[in-house]
Coordinates of C-alpha atoms in Angstrom, one line a residue:
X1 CA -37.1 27.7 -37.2
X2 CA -39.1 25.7 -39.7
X3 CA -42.3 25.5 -40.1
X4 CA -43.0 22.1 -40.0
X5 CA -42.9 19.4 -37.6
X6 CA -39.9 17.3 -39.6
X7 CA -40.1 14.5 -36.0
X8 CA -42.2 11.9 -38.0
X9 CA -40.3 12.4 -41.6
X10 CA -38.4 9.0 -41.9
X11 CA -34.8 9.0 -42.9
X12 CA -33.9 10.0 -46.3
X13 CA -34.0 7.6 -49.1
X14 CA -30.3 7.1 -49.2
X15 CA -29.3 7.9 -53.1
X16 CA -26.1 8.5 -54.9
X17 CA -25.5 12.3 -55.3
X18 CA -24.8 14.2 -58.9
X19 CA -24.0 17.3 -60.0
X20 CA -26.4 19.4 -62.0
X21 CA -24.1 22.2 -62.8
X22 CA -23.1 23.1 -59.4
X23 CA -26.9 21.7 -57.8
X24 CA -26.4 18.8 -55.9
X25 CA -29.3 16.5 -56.4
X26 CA -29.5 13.4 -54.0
X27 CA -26.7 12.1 -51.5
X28 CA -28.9 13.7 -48.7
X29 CA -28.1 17.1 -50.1
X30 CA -31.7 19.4 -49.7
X31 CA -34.5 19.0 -52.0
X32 CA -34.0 20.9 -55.2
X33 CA -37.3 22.6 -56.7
X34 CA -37.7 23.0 -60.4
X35 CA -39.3 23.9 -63.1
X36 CA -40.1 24.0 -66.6
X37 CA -40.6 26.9 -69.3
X38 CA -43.3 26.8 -71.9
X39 CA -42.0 29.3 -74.5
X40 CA -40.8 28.4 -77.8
X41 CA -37.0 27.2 -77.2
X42 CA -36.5 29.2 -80.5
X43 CA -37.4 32.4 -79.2
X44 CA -34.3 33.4 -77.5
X45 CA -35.3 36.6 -75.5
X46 CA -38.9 35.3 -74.3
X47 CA -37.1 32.1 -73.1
X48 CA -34.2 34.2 -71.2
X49 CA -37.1 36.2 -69.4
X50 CA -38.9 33.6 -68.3
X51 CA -36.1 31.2 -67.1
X52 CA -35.1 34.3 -65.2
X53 CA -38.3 34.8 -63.5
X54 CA -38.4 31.2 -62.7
X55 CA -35.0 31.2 -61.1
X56 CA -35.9 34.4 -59.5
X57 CA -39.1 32.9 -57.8
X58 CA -36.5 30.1 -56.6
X59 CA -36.0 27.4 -59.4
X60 CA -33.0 26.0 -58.9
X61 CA -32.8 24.0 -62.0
X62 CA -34.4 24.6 -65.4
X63 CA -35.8 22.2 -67.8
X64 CA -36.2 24.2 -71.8
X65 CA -37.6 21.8 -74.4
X66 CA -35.3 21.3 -77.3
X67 CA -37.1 19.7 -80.0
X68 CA -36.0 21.0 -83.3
X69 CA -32.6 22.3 -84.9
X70 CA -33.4 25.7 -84.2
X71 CA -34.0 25.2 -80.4
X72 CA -30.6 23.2 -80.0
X73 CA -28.9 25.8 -81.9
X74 CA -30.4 29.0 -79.6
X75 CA -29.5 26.8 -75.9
X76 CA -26.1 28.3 -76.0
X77 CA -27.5 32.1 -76.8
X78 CA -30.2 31.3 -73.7
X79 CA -26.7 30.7 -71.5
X80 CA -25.1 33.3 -72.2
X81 CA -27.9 35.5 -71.9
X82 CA -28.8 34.2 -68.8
X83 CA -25.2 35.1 -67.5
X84 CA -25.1 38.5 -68.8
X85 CA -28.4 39.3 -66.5
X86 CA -26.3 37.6 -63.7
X87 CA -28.3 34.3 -63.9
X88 CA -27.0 31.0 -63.8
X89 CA -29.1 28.7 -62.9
X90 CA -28.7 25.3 -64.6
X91 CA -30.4 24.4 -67.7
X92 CA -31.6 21.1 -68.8
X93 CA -32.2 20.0 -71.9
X94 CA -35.7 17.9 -72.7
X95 CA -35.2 15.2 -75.3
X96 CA -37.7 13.4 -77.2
X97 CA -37.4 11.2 -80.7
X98 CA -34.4 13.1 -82.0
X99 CA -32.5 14.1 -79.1
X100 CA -29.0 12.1 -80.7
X101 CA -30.0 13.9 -83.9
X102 CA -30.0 17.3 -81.9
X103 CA -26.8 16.9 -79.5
X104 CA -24.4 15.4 -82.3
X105 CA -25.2 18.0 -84.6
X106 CA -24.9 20.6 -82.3
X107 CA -22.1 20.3 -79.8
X108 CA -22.4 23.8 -78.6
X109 CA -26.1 22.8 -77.4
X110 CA -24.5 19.6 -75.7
X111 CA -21.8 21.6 -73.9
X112 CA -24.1 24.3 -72.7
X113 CA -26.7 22.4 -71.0
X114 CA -26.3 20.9 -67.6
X115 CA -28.3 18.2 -67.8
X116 CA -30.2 15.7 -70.5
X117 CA -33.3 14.4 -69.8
X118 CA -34.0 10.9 -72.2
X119 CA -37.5 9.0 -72.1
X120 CA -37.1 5.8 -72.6
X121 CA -40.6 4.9 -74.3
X122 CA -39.4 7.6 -77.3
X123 CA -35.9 7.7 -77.6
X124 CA -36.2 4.9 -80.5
X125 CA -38.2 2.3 -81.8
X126 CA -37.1 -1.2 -82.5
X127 CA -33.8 -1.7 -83.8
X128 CA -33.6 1.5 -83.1
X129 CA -33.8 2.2 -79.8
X130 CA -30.9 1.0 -77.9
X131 CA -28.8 2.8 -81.1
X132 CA -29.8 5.9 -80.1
X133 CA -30.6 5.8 -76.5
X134 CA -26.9 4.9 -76.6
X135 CA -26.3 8.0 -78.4
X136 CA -27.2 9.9 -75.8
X137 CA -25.3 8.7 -73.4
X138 CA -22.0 8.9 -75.7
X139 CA -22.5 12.5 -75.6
X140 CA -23.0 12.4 -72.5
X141 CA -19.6 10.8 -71.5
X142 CA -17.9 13.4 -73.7
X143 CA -19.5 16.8 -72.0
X144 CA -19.1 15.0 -68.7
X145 CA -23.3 15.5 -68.0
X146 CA -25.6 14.1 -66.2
X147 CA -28.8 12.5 -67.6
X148 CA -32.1 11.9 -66.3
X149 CA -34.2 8.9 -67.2
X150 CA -37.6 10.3 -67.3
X151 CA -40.2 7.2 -67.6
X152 CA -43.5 9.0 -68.3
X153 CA -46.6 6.4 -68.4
X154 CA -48.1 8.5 -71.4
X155 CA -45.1 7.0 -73.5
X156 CA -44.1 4.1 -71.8
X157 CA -42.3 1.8 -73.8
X158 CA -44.9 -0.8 -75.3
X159 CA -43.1 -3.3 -76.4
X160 CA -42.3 -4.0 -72.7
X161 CA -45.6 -3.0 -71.8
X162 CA -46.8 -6.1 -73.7
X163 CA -44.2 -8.4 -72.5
X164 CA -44.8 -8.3 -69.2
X165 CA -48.5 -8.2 -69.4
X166 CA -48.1 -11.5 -71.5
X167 CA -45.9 -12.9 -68.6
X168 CA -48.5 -11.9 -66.1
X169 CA -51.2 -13.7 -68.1
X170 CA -49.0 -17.0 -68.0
X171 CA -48.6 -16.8 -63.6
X172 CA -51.2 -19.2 -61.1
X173 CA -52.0 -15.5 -59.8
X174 CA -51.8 -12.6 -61.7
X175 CA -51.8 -9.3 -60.4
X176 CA -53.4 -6.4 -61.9
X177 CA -52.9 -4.7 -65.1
X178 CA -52.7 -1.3 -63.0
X179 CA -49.6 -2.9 -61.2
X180 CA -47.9 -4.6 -64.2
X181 CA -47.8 -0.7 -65.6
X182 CA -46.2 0.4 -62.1
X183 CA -43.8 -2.5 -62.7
X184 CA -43.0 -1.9 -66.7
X185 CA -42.2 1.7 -65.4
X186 CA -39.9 0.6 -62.8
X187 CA -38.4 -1.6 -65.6
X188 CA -38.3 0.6 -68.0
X189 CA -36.9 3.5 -65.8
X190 CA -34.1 0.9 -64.3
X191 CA -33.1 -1.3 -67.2
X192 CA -32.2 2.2 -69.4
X193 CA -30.3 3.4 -66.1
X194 CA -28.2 -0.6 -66.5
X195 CA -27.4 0.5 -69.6
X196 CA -26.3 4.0 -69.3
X197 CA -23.8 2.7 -66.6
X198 CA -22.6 -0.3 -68.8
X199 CA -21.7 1.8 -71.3
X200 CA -19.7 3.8 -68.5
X201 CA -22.0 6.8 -67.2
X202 CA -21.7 6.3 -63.4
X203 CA -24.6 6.5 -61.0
X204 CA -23.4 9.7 -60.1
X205 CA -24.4 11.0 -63.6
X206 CA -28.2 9.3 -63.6
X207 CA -31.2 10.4 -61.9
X208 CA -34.7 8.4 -62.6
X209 CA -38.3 9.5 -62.8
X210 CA -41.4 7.5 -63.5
X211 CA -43.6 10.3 -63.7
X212 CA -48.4 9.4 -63.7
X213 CA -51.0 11.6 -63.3
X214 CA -52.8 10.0 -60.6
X215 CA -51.6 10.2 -56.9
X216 CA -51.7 6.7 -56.0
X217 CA -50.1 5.5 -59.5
X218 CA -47.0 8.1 -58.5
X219 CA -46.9 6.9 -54.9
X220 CA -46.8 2.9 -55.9
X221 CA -44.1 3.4 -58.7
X222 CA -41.7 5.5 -56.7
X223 CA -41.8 3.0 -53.9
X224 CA -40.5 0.6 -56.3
X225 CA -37.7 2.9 -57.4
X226 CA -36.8 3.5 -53.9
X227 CA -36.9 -0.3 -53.2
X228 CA -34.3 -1.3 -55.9
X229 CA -32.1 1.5 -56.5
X230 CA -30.1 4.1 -55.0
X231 CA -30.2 6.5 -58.2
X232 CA -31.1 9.9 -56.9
X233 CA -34.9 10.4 -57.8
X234 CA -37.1 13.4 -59.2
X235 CA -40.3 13.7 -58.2
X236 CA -43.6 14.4 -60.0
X237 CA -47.2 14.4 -61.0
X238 CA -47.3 15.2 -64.7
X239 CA -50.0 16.5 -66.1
X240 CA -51.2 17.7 -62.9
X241 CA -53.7 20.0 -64.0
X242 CA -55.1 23.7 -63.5
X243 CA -55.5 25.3 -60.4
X244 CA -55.8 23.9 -57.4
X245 CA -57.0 20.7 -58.2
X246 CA -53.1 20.6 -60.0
X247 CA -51.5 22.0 -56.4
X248 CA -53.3 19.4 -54.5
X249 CA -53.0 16.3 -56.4
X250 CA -49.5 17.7 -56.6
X251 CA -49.1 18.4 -53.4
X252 CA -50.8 15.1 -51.9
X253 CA -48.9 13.1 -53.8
X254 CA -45.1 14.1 -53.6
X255 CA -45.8 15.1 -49.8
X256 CA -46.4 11.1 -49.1
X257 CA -43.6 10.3 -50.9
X258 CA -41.6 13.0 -49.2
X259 CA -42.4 11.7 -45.9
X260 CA -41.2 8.5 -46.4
X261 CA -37.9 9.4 -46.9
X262 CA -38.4 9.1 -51.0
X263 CA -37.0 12.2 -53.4
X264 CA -34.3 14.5 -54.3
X265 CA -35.8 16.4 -56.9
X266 CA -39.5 18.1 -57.6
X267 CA -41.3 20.1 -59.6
X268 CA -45.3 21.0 -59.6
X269 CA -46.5 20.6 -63.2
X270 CA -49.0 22.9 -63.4
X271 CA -51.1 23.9 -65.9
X272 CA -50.9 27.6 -66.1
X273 CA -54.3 30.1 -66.7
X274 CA -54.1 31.7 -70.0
X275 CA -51.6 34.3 -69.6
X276 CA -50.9 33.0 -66.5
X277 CA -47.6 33.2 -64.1
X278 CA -45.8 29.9 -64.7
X279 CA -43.6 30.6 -61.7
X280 CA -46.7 29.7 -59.3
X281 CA -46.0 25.9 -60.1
X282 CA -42.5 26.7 -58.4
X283 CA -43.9 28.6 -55.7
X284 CA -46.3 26.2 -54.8
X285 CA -43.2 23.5 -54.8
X286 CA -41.2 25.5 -52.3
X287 CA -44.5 25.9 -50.3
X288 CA -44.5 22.3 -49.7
X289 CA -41.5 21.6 -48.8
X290 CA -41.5 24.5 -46.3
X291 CA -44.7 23.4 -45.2
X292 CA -43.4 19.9 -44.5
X293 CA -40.3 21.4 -42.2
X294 CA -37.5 20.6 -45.0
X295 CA -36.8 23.5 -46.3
X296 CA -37.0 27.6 -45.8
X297 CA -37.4 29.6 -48.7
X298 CA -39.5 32.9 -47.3
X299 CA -40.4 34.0 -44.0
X300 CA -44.0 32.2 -43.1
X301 CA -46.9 34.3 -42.4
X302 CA -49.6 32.7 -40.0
X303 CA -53.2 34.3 -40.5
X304 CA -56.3 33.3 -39.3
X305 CA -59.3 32.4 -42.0
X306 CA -61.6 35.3 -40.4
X307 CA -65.2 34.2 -38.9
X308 CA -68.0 36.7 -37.5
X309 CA -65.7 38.2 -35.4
X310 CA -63.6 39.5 -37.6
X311 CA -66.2 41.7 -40.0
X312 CA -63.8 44.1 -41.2
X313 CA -61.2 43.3 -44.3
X314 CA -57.9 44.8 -42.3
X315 CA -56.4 41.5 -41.3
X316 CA -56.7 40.1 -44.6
X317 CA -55.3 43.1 -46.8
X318 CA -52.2 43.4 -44.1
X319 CA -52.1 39.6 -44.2
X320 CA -52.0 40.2 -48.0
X321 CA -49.8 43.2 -48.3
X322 CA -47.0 41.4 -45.7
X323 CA -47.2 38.5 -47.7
X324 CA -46.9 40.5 -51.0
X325 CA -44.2 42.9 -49.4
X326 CA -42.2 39.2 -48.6
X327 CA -42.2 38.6 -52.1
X328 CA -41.1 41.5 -53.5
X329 CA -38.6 41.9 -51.3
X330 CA -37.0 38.4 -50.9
X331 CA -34.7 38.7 -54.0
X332 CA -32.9 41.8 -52.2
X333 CA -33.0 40.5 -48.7
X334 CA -31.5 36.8 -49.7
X335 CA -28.6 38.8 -50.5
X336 CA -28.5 41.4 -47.7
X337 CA -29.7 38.8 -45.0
X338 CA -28.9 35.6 -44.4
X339 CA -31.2 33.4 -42.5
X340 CA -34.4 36.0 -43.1
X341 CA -36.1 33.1 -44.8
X342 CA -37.1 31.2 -41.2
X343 CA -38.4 34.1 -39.4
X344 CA -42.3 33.6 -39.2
X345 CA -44.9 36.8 -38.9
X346 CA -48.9 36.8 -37.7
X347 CA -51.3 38.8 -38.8
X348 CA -54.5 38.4 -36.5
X349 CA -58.1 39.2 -36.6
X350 CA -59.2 39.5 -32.9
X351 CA -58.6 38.6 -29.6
X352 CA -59.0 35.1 -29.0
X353 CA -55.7 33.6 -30.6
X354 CA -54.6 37.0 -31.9
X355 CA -52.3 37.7 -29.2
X356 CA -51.2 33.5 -28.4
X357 CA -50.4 33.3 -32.1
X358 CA -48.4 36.2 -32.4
X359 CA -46.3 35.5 -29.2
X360 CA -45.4 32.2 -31.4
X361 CA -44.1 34.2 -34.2
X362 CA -40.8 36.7 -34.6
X363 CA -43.0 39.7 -35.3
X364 CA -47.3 39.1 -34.9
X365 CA -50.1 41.5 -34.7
X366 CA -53.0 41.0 -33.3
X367 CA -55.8 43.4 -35.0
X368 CA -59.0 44.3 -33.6
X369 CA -62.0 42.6 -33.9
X370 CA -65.5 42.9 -34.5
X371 CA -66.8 45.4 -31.0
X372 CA -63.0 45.4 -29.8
X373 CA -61.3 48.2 -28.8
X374 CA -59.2 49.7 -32.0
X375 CA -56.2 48.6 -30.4
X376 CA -53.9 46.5 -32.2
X377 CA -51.0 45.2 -29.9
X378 CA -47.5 44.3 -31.7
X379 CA -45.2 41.3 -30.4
X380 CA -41.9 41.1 -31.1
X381 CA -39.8 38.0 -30.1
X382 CA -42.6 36.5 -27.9
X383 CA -43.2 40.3 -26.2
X384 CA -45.2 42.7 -26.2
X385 CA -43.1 45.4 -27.7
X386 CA -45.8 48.0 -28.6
X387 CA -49.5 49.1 -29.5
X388 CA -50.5 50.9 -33.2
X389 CA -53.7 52.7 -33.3
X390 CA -55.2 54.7 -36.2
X391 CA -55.9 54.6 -39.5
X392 CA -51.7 54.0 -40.3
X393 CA -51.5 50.7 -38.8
X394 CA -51.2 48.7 -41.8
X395 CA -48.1 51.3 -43.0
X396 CA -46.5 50.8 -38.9
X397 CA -46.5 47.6 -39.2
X398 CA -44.4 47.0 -42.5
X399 CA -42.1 49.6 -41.3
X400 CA -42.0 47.6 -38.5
X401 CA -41.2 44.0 -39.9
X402 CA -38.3 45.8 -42.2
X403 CA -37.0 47.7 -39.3
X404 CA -36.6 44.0 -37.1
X405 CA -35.0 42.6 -40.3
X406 CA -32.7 45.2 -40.7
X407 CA -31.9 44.8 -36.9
X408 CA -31.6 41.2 -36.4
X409 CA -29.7 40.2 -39.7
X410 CA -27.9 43.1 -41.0
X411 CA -24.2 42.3 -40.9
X412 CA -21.9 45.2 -38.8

């Protein structure tokens, strides 16, 4: 069962679908989560081990940066060393300046990728640009890949900028300069998209983004997009930040968007710690999106936030250790169970919705609280199946929840 209420999501956006190397990506197909590695393109074996952690923690597509020769000409090696560890999640190729540059001169880059993403504010200057934004998309015909038109306000193309601010000036009642931006991205975005399919790449091959760092920038610009196309759209809040201001803001502003019907695509642009794990910004993607009833990716676990009743730490390392144990144990179970990512588990601290919440989920606990008898009663499928006492309850209980899994979805 989900774990969202999906009865007040309006109806999908509807948006022409495309292939990303097997992903569907709009046409009402589910919405894809991805991400974005930060190594050096060049480094072959460091970018192989992170794209597959990424995929592991549930990126479905994968965007690597190719900005120099060496990059384009170590795509190919990434593939095939992705395959060998049994990995095969799409890759997509981030163009800036010299992307024509990079895919004519390396074919075996162009072929291996499974997706090119072009910004239209520095794909060319001038003369220039519509030379080698065209390109592009000539290479693009001749793999038979998709592209995505990735309008980022950071490099938004100023030539157009200008226009329509000078139009705007001219008008009885101009609007804003905030909302001539959210229009020369729109423009941008959909004008480059014209031209792709005029010079033959169908809709089905095009995907648009107009991608802010503020929340009520992103929302205003992809209600546009949704307004006057039906190219399937990706979703999100660049330069997000660190932390959890970056989950929020992310969070905040895709989940409006997603409740209107509007995306086919995300991905969390997180700023990592130092070190840091960059698959938390695809985590954090699939926890919105399971939050929000679309999708399941991992069995929920309901916990209470502990108050005076609840003195002792046991709830909160058993909520910890289920949720960590989940983890872990996901990439095997996807395999061995289908459908194990909508069951839902409580962990409890005391009596008062201890035992009501757990009744709501597959398997709950309800632990003792503060001056409670050290009693902790088990539910399984809305009944009371049993009561652990001691000090092994945490260690019962796992052995419980893979015992009910094993049970419920291992097949005969």
């Amino acid at each position: 069962m989900p774990s969202g209420d999906t009865t007040t999501l309006k109806a999908r956006h509807q948006t022409v679908a495309v292939d990303v190397g097997g992903v569907t990506v709009g046409g009402g197909a589910p919405v894809v989560v991805q991400s974005m590695t930060n190594t050096d393109t060049a480094d072959i074996a460091g970018t192989i081990r992170q794209v597959a952690d990424l995929a592991r923690a549930g990126s479905e597509l994968v965007r690597i940066t190719v900005d120099r020769d060496d990059a384009a000409k170590a795509v190919p090696h990434i593939r095939d060393g992705l395959a060998k560890l049994g990995c095969h999640v799409p890759l997509i190729g981030d163009f800036h300046y010299i992307g024509h540059t990079l895919l004519a001169g390396n074919p075996a880059c162009a072929e291996a990728l499974a997706k090119y993403r072009i910004n239209p504010g520095n794909v060319g200057f001038k003369d220039k640009r519509d030379r080698q934004f065209g390109a592009i998309i000539d290479i693009a015909l001749r793999h038979n890949k998709p592209v995505r038109i990735g309008v980022n306000w950071g490099s938004l193309d100023g030539e157009l900028l200008t226009f329509l601010m000078d139009e705007n000036a001219k008008t009885a009642a101009p609007l804003s300069a905030r909302a001539v931006m959210h229009e020369a991205m729109v423009q941008s975005g959909l004008l480059s998209a014209a031209r792709a399919e005029e010079m033959g790449l169908g809709a089905d091959k095009i995907i648009v983004s107009g991608k802010v760092s503020a929340v009520q920038d992103l929302i205003a610009v992809y209600r546009l997009l949704a307004n006057r196309s039906r190219y399937a759209l990706h979703l999100g809040l660049t330069e997000a930040g660190m932390g959890s201001k970056g989950i929020v803001a992310s969070s905040v502003a895709i989940g409006v968007l997603l409740q209107e019907g509007i995306g086919d695509t995300i991905r969390f642009s997180l700023t990592p710690e130092p070190g840091g794990d960059r698959s938390n910004e695809v985590r954090a993607a699939q926890e919105l999106l399971q939050s929000m009833g679309l999708r399941s990716f991992v069995p929920v676990v309901a916990a209470c936030p502990g108050c005076g009743r609840t003195t002792s730490t046991v709830f909160q390392e058993l909520a910890r250790d289920i949720q960590d144990m989940i983890r872990d144990r996901m990439p095997d179970w996807k395999t061995r169970y289908p459908g194990v990512e909508a069951l839902n588990f409580a962990v409890m601290g005391c009596i008062v919705n201890g035992p009501g919440e757990s009744k709501h989920a597959d398997v709950g606990i309800s632990l003792p609280g503060t001056g409670e008898s050290p009693a902790a009663p088990v539910f399984i499928d809305g009944k009371k199946a049993m009561t652990l006492r001691g000090p092994n309850i945490a260690a019962d209980f796992k052995t419980i929840v893979e015992d009910y899994i094993e049970k419920r979805f291992a097949v005969p």
